Amino acid sequence: MSSVSVELASYLNTHGQLVQALEGLSEEQLRWKAEPSSWSVTEVLAHLADHSIVVSFRIRDILADTKVQLPAFHQDAWVSGQHSNQGRAADSLELFRSLLHYNSLLLGRLSDAEWEKSGINFKGETVRITDIVRGFTAHVERHLAQIERVKRGAQASQAASAAQASQQAAL
């Protein structure tokens, strides 16, 4: 299997990993936040959908040979500005899946030489399409770990609330 095939398979696997991470979570757990400035699972998913949009643009800009600096985005401002925690996690996950599929069709059509095409990112670094796809996959994996931390926090919070309610009922 070529390295491009491996990159593409890992890229496509990110959706399944997210679906698995969300199994059994209630809407309350999806929206739970450890503190106002931290992200809920719903907000993490909205961010990943936003990131997919930006990555989609970056790949297409490189393929078009525009030679302009690839765009950055202000993730916290995007998440808060969209009121992401008031949205539905399922909607963000569906957008993520759709873009993943659509981009995979494009990536599957690229020659080995096109996978090596590059652009300049917002840090002034040269990045190839291969790097962007690999970075996207690693980015999702980091957020999967964040989702696990948020899930544990939500479950602990629910358990503490249940224990407190039980104690109050006993009084």
Coordinates of N, CA, C and O in Angstrom, one line a residue:
M1 N 0.9 -1.2 0.0 CA 0.0 0.0 0.0 C 0.9 1.2 0.0 O 1.8 1.3 0.8
S2 N 0.6 2.2 -0.9 CA 1.4 3.4 -1.0 C 1.2 4.3 0.2 O 0.2 4.2 0.9
S3 N 2.1 5.2 0.4 CA 2.0 6.1 1.5 C 0.7 7.0 1.3 O 0.1 7.4 2.3
V4 N 0.4 7.3 0.1 CA -0.8 8.1 -0.2 C -2.0 7.4 0.2 O -2.9 7.9 0.8
S5 N -2.1 6.1 -0.1 CA -3.2 5.2 0.3 C -3.4 5.2 1.8 O -4.5 5.2 2.4
V6 N -2.2 5.1 2.5 CA -2.2 5.1 4.0 C -2.8 6.4 4.5 O -3.6 6.4 5.4
E7 N -2.3 7.5 3.9 CA -2.7 8.8 4.4 C -4.2 9.0 4.2 O -4.9 9.5 5.0
L8 N -4.7 8.6 3.0 CA -6.1 8.7 2.7 C -7.0 7.8 3.6 O -8.0 8.2 4.1
A9 N -6.5 6.6 3.9 CA -7.2 5.7 4.8 C -7.3 6.3 6.2 O -8.4 6.3 6.8
S10 N -6.2 6.8 6.7 CA -6.2 7.4 8.0 C -7.1 8.7 8.0 O -7.9 8.9 9.0
Y11 N -7.1 9.4 7.0 CA -7.9 10.6 6.8 C -9.4 10.2 6.9 O -10.2 10.8 7.7
L12 N -9.8 9.2 6.1 CA -11.2 8.8 6.1 C -11.6 8.2 7.4 O -12.8 8.2 7.7
N13 N -10.7 7.6 8.1 CA -11.0 6.9 9.4 C -11.4 7.9 10.5 O -12.0 7.5 11.5
T14 N -11.1 9.2 10.3 CA -11.4 10.1 11.4 C -12.9 10.2 11.7 O -13.3 10.4 12.9
H15 N -13.7 10.1 10.7 CA -15.2 10.2 11.0 C -15.6 9.1 11.9 O -16.4 9.3 12.8
G16 N -15.2 7.9 11.5 CA -15.6 6.7 12.3 C -15.1 6.8 13.8 O -15.8 6.4 14.7
Q17 N -13.9 7.3 13.9 CA -13.4 7.5 15.3 C -14.3 8.5 16.1 O -14.5 8.3 17.3
L18 N -14.7 9.6 15.4 CA -15.6 10.6 16.1 C -16.9 9.9 16.4 O -17.4 10.1 17.5
V19 N -17.5 9.2 15.5 CA -18.8 8.5 15.8 C -18.7 7.6 17.0 O -19.5 7.7 17.9
Q20 N -17.6 6.9 17.0 CA -17.4 5.9 18.1 C -17.2 6.7 19.5 O -17.8 6.3 20.5
A21 N -16.5 7.8 19.4 CA -16.3 8.6 20.6 C -17.6 9.2 21.2 O -17.7 9.4 22.4
L22 N -18.6 9.4 20.3 CA -19.8 10.0 20.8 C -20.9 9.0 21.2 O -21.9 9.4 21.7
E23 N -20.7 7.8 21.0 CA -21.7 6.7 21.3 C -22.2 6.9 22.7 O -21.4 6.9 23.7
G24 N -23.5 6.9 22.8 CA -24.1 6.9 24.2 C -24.2 8.2 24.9 O -24.7 8.3 26.0
L25 N -23.7 9.3 24.2 CA -23.7 10.6 24.9 C -25.1 11.3 24.7 O -25.6 11.3 23.6
S26 N -25.6 11.8 25.8 CA -26.8 12.6 25.7 C -26.6 14.0 25.3 O -25.4 14.4 25.2
E27 N -27.6 14.7 24.9 CA -27.5 16.1 24.5 C -26.8 16.9 25.6 O -26.0 17.8 25.4
E28 N -27.2 16.6 26.8 CA -26.7 17.3 28.0 C -25.2 17.1 28.1 O -24.4 18.0 28.3
Q29 N -24.7 15.8 27.9 CA -23.3 15.5 28.0 C -22.6 16.2 26.8 O -21.4 16.6 27.0
L30 N -23.2 16.2 25.6 CA -22.5 16.8 24.5 C -22.3 18.3 24.7 O -21.4 18.9 24.1
R31 N -23.2 19.0 25.4 CA -23.1 20.4 25.6 C -22.4 20.8 26.9 O -22.2 22.0 27.2
W32 N -22.1 19.8 27.8 CA -21.5 20.1 29.1 C -20.1 20.7 28.9 O -19.3 20.4 28.0
K33 N -19.8 21.7 29.8 CA -18.5 22.4 29.7 C -18.0 22.5 31.2 O -18.7 22.8 32.1
A34 N -16.7 22.2 31.3 CA -16.0 22.2 32.6 C -16.1 23.6 33.2 O -16.2 23.8 34.4
E35 N -15.9 24.6 32.3 CA -16.0 26.0 32.7 C -16.4 26.8 31.4 O -16.3 26.3 30.3
P36 N -16.9 28.0 31.6 CA -17.4 28.8 30.4 C -16.3 28.9 29.3 O -16.7 29.0 28.1
S37 N -15.1 29.0 29.6 CA -14.1 29.2 28.6 C -13.6 27.9 27.9 O -12.9 28.0 26.9
S38 N -14.0 26.8 28.4 CA -13.6 25.5 27.8 C -14.6 25.1 26.7 O -15.8 25.6 26.7
W39 N -14.3 24.2 25.9 CA -15.2 23.7 24.9 C -16.0 22.5 25.3 O -15.4 21.6 26.0
S40 N -17.2 22.4 24.9 CA -18.0 21.2 25.0 C -17.7 20.3 23.9 O -17.0 20.6 22.9
V41 N -18.2 19.0 23.9 CA -18.0 18.1 22.8 C -18.7 18.7 21.5 O -18.1 18.6 20.4
T42 N -19.8 19.3 21.7 CA -20.5 19.9 20.6 C -19.6 21.0 19.9 O -19.5 21.1 18.7
E43 N -19.0 21.8 20.7 CA -18.1 22.8 20.2 C -16.8 22.3 19.6 O -16.4 22.8 18.5
V44 N -16.3 21.2 20.1 CA -15.2 20.5 19.5 C -15.6 20.0 18.1 O -14.9 20.2 17.1
L45 N -16.8 19.5 17.9 CA -17.2 19.0 16.6 C -17.5 20.2 15.7 O -17.1 20.1 14.5
A46 N -18.0 21.3 16.2 CA -18.2 22.5 15.3 C -16.8 23.0 14.8 O -16.6 23.3 13.6
H47 N -15.8 23.0 15.7 CA -14.5 23.4 15.3 C -13.9 22.4 14.3 O -13.3 22.9 13.3
L48 N -14.1 21.1 14.4 CA -13.6 20.2 13.4 C -14.3 20.4 12.1 O -13.6 20.2 11.0
A49 N -15.5 20.7 12.1 CA -16.2 21.0 10.8 C -15.6 22.3 10.2 O -15.4 22.3 9.0
D50 N -15.4 23.3 11.0 CA -14.8 24.5 10.5 C -13.4 24.2 10.0 O -13.0 24.7 8.9
H51 N -12.6 23.4 10.7 CA -11.3 23.1 10.3 C -11.3 22.4 8.9 O -10.5 22.6 8.0
S52 N -12.3 21.5 8.7 CA -12.5 20.8 7.5 C -12.8 21.8 6.3 O -12.2 21.6 5.2
I53 N -13.5 22.8 6.6 CA -13.8 23.9 5.6 C -12.5 24.6 5.2 O -12.2 24.7 4.0
V54 N -11.7 24.9 6.2 CA -10.5 25.7 5.9 C -9.5 24.8 5.2 O -8.8 25.2 4.2
V55 N -9.3 23.5 5.6 CA -8.4 22.6 5.0 C -8.9 22.3 3.5 O -8.0 22.3 2.6
S56 N -10.2 22.2 3.3 CA -10.7 22.1 1.9 C -10.2 23.2 1.0 O -9.8 23.0 -0.1
F57 N -10.3 24.4 1.6 CA -9.9 25.6 0.8 C -8.4 25.6 0.6 O -7.9 25.8 -0.5
R58 N -7.6 25.2 1.6 CA -6.2 25.2 1.5 C -5.7 24.3 0.4 O -4.9 24.6 -0.5
I59 N -6.3 23.1 0.4 CA -5.9 22.1 -0.6 C -6.3 22.6 -2.0 O -5.4 22.5 -3.0
R60 N -7.4 23.2 -2.2 CA -7.8 23.7 -3.5 C -7.0 24.8 -4.0 O -6.7 25.0 -5.1
D61 N -6.6 25.7 -3.0 CA -5.8 26.8 -3.3 C -4.4 26.4 -3.8 O -3.8 26.9 -4.8
I62 N -3.8 25.3 -3.2 CA -2.5 24.8 -3.6 C -2.7 24.2 -5.0 O -1.8 24.5 -5.9
L63 N -3.7 23.4 -5.2 CA -3.9 22.8 -6.6 C -4.1 23.9 -7.7 O -3.8 23.6 -8.8
A64 N -4.7 25.0 -7.3 CA -4.9 26.1 -8.3 C -3.7 26.9 -8.5 O -3.7 27.8 -9.4
D65 N -2.6 26.6 -7.8 CA -1.3 27.4 -8.0 C -1.4 28.9 -7.7 O -0.8 29.7 -8.5
T66 N -2.3 29.3 -6.8 CA -2.5 30.7 -6.5 C -1.3 31.4 -5.9 O -1.1 32.6 -6.1
K67 N -0.4 30.7 -5.2 CA 0.8 31.3 -4.6 C 0.5 32.3 -3.6 O 1.4 33.1 -3.2
V68 N -0.7 32.4 -3.1 CA -1.0 33.3 -1.9 C -0.8 32.5 -0.6 O -0.9 31.3 -0.6
Q69 N -0.6 33.3 0.4 CA -0.5 32.6 1.7 C -1.8 31.9 2.1 O -2.9 32.5 2.0
L70 N -1.7 30.7 2.6 CA -2.9 29.9 2.9 C -3.5 30.5 4.2 O -2.8 31.0 5.1
P71 N -4.8 30.5 4.2 CA -5.5 31.2 5.3 C -5.4 30.5 6.7 O -5.4 29.3 6.7
A72 N -5.4 31.3 7.7 CA -5.6 30.8 9.1 C -7.0 31.1 9.5 O -7.7 31.8 8.8
F73 N -7.4 30.6 10.7 CA -8.7 31.0 11.2 C -8.5 31.1 12.7 O -7.7 30.4 13.3
H74 N -9.3 31.9 13.3 CA -9.3 32.1 14.8 C -10.4 31.2 15.4 O -11.5 31.5 15.5
Q75 N -9.9 30.0 15.8 CA -10.8 28.9 16.2 C -11.7 29.3 17.3 O -12.9 29.0 17.3
D76 N -11.2 29.9 18.3 CA -12.1 30.3 19.5 C -13.2 31.3 19.1 O -14.3 31.1 19.5
A77 N -12.8 32.3 18.3 CA -13.7 33.3 17.8 C -14.8 32.6 16.9 O -16.0 33.0 16.9
W78 N -14.4 31.7 16.1 CA -15.3 31.0 15.2 C -16.3 30.2 16.0 O -17.5 30.3 15.7
V79 N -15.8 29.5 17.0 CA -16.7 28.6 17.8 C -17.7 29.5 18.6 O -18.9 29.3 18.6
S80 N -17.2 30.5 19.2 CA -18.1 31.4 20.0 C -19.0 32.2 19.1 O -20.2 32.4 19.4
G81 N -18.5 32.8 18.1 CA -19.2 33.6 17.2 C -20.4 32.9 16.5 O -21.4 33.5 16.1
Q82 N -20.3 31.6 16.3 CA -21.4 30.8 15.7 C -22.3 30.3 16.8 O -23.3 29.6 16.4
H83 N -22.1 30.6 18.0 CA -22.9 30.0 19.1 C -23.0 28.5 18.9 O -24.1 27.9 19.0
S84 N -21.8 27.9 18.7 CA -21.7 26.5 18.4 C -22.3 25.6 19.4 O -22.9 24.5 19.1
N85 N -22.3 25.9 20.7 CA -22.8 25.0 21.7 C -24.4 25.0 21.7 O -25.0 24.1 22.3
Q86 N -25.0 25.9 21.0 CA -26.4 25.9 20.8 C -26.8 25.1 19.6 O -28.0 24.9 19.4
G87 N -25.9 24.7 18.8 CA -26.1 23.9 17.6 C -26.2 22.4 18.0 O -26.2 22.0 19.2
R88 N -26.4 21.6 17.0 CA -26.5 20.2 17.2 C -25.2 19.5 16.8 O -24.7 19.7 15.7
A89 N -24.7 18.7 17.7 CA -23.4 17.9 17.4 C -23.6 17.1 16.1 O -22.7 17.0 15.3
A90 N -24.8 16.5 15.9 CA -25.0 15.7 14.7 C -24.9 16.5 13.5 O -24.4 16.0 12.4
D91 N -25.3 17.8 13.5 CA -25.1 18.6 12.3 C -23.7 18.8 11.9 O -23.3 18.8 10.8
S92 N -22.9 19.1 12.9 CA -21.4 19.4 12.7 C -20.8 18.1 12.2 O -19.9 18.1 11.3
L93 N -21.2 17.0 12.8 CA -20.6 15.7 12.4 C -21.0 15.3 11.0 O -20.1 14.8 10.2
E94 N -22.2 15.7 10.6 CA -22.6 15.4 9.2 C -21.8 16.3 8.2 O -21.4 15.8 7.1
L95 N -21.6 17.5 8.5 CA -20.8 18.4 7.7 C -19.4 17.8 7.6 O -18.8 17.8 6.5
F96 N -18.8 17.4 8.7 CA -17.5 16.9 8.7 C -17.4 15.7 7.8 O -16.5 15.5 7.0
R97 N -18.4 14.8 7.9 CA -18.5 13.6 7.1 C -18.6 13.9 5.6 O -17.9 13.3 4.8
S98 N -19.4 14.8 5.3 CA -19.6 15.2 3.9 C -18.3 15.8 3.3 O -18.0 15.4 2.2
L99 N -17.7 16.7 4.0 CA -16.5 17.3 3.5 C -15.3 16.2 3.4 O -14.6 16.2 2.4
L100 N -15.3 15.4 4.4 CA -14.3 14.3 4.3 C -14.5 13.4 3.1 O -13.5 13.2 2.3
H101 N -15.7 13.1 2.8 CA -16.0 12.3 1.6 C -15.7 13.0 0.3 O -15.0 12.5 -0.5
Y102 N -16.1 14.3 0.2 CA -15.9 15.1 -1.0 C -14.4 15.3 -1.2 O -13.9 15.2 -2.3
N103 N -13.7 15.6 -0.1 CA -12.3 15.8 -0.3 C -11.6 14.5 -0.6 O -10.6 14.5 -1.4
S104 N -12.0 13.4 -0.1 CA -11.4 12.1 -0.4 C -11.5 11.8 -1.9 O -10.6 11.2 -2.5
L105 N -12.6 12.2 -2.5 CA -12.8 12.0 -3.9 C -11.8 12.8 -4.7 O -11.1 12.3 -5.7
L106 N -11.6 14.0 -4.3 CA -10.6 14.9 -4.9 C -9.2 14.3 -4.7 O -8.4 14.1 -5.7
L107 N -8.9 14.0 -3.5 CA -7.5 13.5 -3.2 C -7.2 12.2 -3.9 O -6.1 11.9 -4.3
G108 N -8.3 11.4 -4.1 CA -8.1 10.1 -4.8 C -7.8 10.3 -6.3 O -7.2 9.4 -6.9
R109 N -8.1 11.5 -6.8 CA -7.8 11.8 -8.2 C -6.4 12.3 -8.4 O -5.9 12.4 -9.6
L110 N -5.7 12.7 -7.4 CA -4.4 13.4 -7.5 C -3.3 12.4 -7.8 O -3.3 11.3 -7.4
S111 N -2.4 12.9 -8.7 CA -1.2 12.1 -9.0 C -0.3 12.2 -7.8 O -0.4 13.1 -6.9
D112 N 0.8 11.4 -7.8 CA 1.8 11.5 -6.7 C 2.4 12.9 -6.7 O 2.7 13.4 -5.6
A113 N 2.6 13.4 -7.9 CA 3.3 14.7 -8.0 C 2.3 15.8 -7.4 O 2.8 16.8 -6.7
E114 N 1.0 15.7 -7.6 CA 0.1 16.7 -7.0 C 0.0 16.6 -5.5 O -0.1 17.6 -4.9
W115 N 0.2 15.4 -5.0 CA 0.2 15.2 -3.5 C 1.4 16.0 -2.9 O 1.4 16.4 -1.8
E116 N 2.4 16.2 -3.7 CA 3.6 16.9 -3.3 C 3.6 18.4 -3.5 O 4.5 19.1 -3.1
K117 N 2.5 18.9 -4.2 CA 2.4 20.3 -4.4 C 2.3 21.0 -3.1 O 1.8 20.5 -2.1
S118 N 2.8 22.3 -3.0 CA 2.9 23.0 -1.7 C 2.4 24.4 -1.8 O 2.3 25.0 -2.9
G119 N 2.2 24.9 -0.6 CA 1.8 26.3 -0.5 C 2.5 26.8 0.8 O 3.2 26.1 1.5
I120 N 2.3 28.1 1.1 CA 2.9 28.7 2.3 C 1.8 29.0 3.3 O 0.8 29.6 3.0
N121 N 2.0 28.4 4.5 CA 0.9 28.5 5.5 C 1.1 29.9 6.2 O 2.0 30.7 5.9
F122 N 0.2 30.2 7.1 CA 0.1 31.5 7.8 C 1.3 31.7 8.7 O 1.6 32.8 9.1
K123 N 2.1 30.7 9.0 CA 3.4 30.8 9.7 C 4.6 31.1 8.8 O 5.7 31.2 9.3
G124 N 4.3 31.1 7.5 CA 5.4 31.3 6.5 C 6.1 30.0 6.2 O 7.2 30.0 5.5
E125 N 5.6 28.8 6.6 CA 6.2 27.5 6.3 C 5.6 27.0 5.0 O 4.5 27.1 4.7
T126 N 6.5 26.2 4.3 CA 6.0 25.5 3.1 C 5.4 24.2 3.6 O 5.9 23.5 4.3
V127 N 4.1 24.0 3.1 CA 3.4 22.8 3.4 C 2.9 22.1 2.1 O 2.4 22.8 1.2
R128 N 3.1 20.8 2.1 CA 2.6 20.0 0.9 C 1.2 19.5 1.2 O 0.7 19.5 2.4
I129 N 0.5 19.1 0.2 CA -0.9 18.6 0.4 C -0.8 17.4 1.3 O -1.6 17.2 2.3
T130 N 0.3 16.5 1.1 CA 0.5 15.4 2.0 C 0.6 15.9 3.5 O 0.0 15.2 4.4
D131 N 1.3 16.9 3.8 CA 1.4 17.5 5.1 C 0.1 17.9 5.7 O -0.2 17.7 6.8
I132 N -0.7 18.6 4.8 CA -2.0 19.1 5.2 C -2.9 17.9 5.6 O -3.6 18.0 6.7
V133 N -3.0 16.9 4.8 CA -3.8 15.7 5.1 C -3.3 15.0 6.4 O -4.1 14.7 7.3
R134 N -2.0 14.8 6.5 CA -1.4 14.2 7.7 C -1.7 15.1 8.9 O -2.1 14.6 10.0
G135 N -1.6 16.4 8.8 CA -1.8 17.3 9.9 C -3.3 17.3 10.3 O -3.6 17.4 11.5
F136 N -4.2 17.2 9.3 CA -5.6 17.2 9.6 C -5.9 15.9 10.5 O -6.6 16.0 11.5
T137 N -5.4 14.8 10.1 CA -5.6 13.5 10.8 C -5.1 13.6 12.2 O -5.8 13.3 13.2
A138 N -3.9 14.2 12.4 CA -3.3 14.3 13.7 C -4.2 15.3 14.5 O -4.3 15.1 15.8
H139 N -4.7 16.3 13.9 CA -5.5 17.3 14.6 C -6.8 16.7 15.1 O -7.2 16.9 16.3
V140 N -7.4 15.9 14.3 CA -8.6 15.2 14.8 C -8.3 14.3 16.0 O -9.0 14.2 16.9
E141 N -7.1 13.6 15.9 CA -6.7 12.7 17.0 C -6.5 13.4 18.3 O -6.9 12.9 19.3
R142 N -6.0 14.6 18.2 CA -5.8 15.4 19.4 C -7.2 15.8 20.0 O -7.4 15.8 21.2
H143 N -8.1 16.1 19.1 CA -9.4 16.5 19.6 C -10.2 15.3 20.1 O -11.1 15.4 20.9
L144 N -9.9 14.1 19.6 CA -10.5 12.9 20.1 C -10.1 12.7 21.6 O -10.9 12.4 22.4
A145 N -8.9 13.0 21.9 CA -8.4 12.9 23.3 C -9.1 14.0 24.1 O -9.5 13.8 25.3
Q146 N -9.3 15.2 23.5 CA -10.0 16.2 24.2 C -11.5 15.8 24.5 O -12.0 16.0 25.6
I147 N -12.1 15.2 23.5 CA -13.5 14.7 23.7 C -13.5 13.7 24.9 O -14.5 13.7 25.7
E148 N -12.6 12.8 24.9 CA -12.5 11.8 26.0 C -12.4 12.5 27.4 O -13.1 12.1 28.4
R149 N -11.6 13.6 27.5 CA -11.5 14.3 28.7 C -12.8 15.0 29.1 O -13.2 15.0 30.3
V150 N -13.5 15.6 28.1 CA -14.7 16.3 28.4 C -15.8 15.3 28.8 O -16.6 15.5 29.7
K151 N -15.8 14.1 28.1 CA -16.8 13.1 28.5 C -16.6 12.6 30.0 O -17.6 12.5 30.7
R152 N -15.3 12.4 30.4 CA -15.1 12.0 31.7 C -15.5 13.1 32.7 O -16.1 12.8 33.8
G153 N -15.3 14.4 32.4 CA -15.7 15.5 33.2 C -17.2 15.6 33.3 O -17.8 15.8 34.4
A154 N -17.9 15.4 32.2 CA -19.4 15.4 32.2 C -19.9 14.3 33.1 O -20.9 14.4 33.8
Q155 N -19.3 13.1 32.9 CA -19.8 11.9 33.7 C -19.6 12.1 35.2 O -20.4 11.8 36.0
A156 N -18.4 12.7 35.5 CA -18.1 12.9 36.9 C -19.0 14.0 37.5 O -19.5 13.9 38.6
S157 N -19.3 15.0 36.7 CA -20.3 16.1 37.1 C -21.7 15.5 37.4 O -22.3 15.9 38.4
Q158 N -22.1 14.7 36.5 CA -23.4 14.0 36.6 C -23.5 13.2 37.9 O -24.5 13.2 38.6
A159 N -22.4 12.4 38.1 CA -22.3 11.5 39.3 C -22.4 12.4 40.5 O -23.1 12.0 41.5
A160 N -21.6 13.5 40.6 CA -21.6 14.4 41.7 C -23.0 15.0 42.0 O -23.5 15.1 43.1
S161 N -23.7 15.4 40.9 CA -25.0 16.0 41.0 C -26.0 14.9 41.5 O -26.8 15.3 42.4
A162 N -25.9 13.7 41.1 CA -26.8 12.6 41.5 C -26.5 12.3 43.0 O -27.5 12.1 43.8
A163 N -25.3 12.3 43.4 CA -24.9 12.1 44.8 C -25.5 13.2 45.7 O -26.0 12.9 46.8
Q164 N -25.3 14.4 45.2 CA -25.8 15.6 46.0 C -27.3 15.5 46.1 O -27.9 15.8 47.2
A165 N -28.0 15.2 45.1 CA -29.5 15.1 45.1 C -29.9 14.0 46.0 O -30.9 14.1 46.8
S166 N -29.2 12.9 46.0 CA -29.5 11.8 46.9 C -29.3 12.1 48.4 O -30.1 11.8 49.2
Q167 N -28.2 12.9 48.7 CA -28.0 13.4 50.0 C -29.1 14.3 50.5 O -29.6 14.3 51.6
Q168 N -29.5 15.2 49.6 CA -30.6 16.2 49.9 C -31.9 15.5 50.1 O -32.7 15.9 51.0
A169 N -32.1 14.4 49.4 CA -33.4 13.7 49.5 C -33.4 12.9 50.9 O -34.5 12.7 51.4
A170 N -32.2 12.5 51.3 CA -32.1 11.8 52.6 C -32.4 12.7 53.8 O -32.7 12.2 54.9
L171 N -32.2 14.0 53.6 CA -32.4 14.9 54.7 C -33.8 15.2 55.0 O -34.8 15.3 55.0

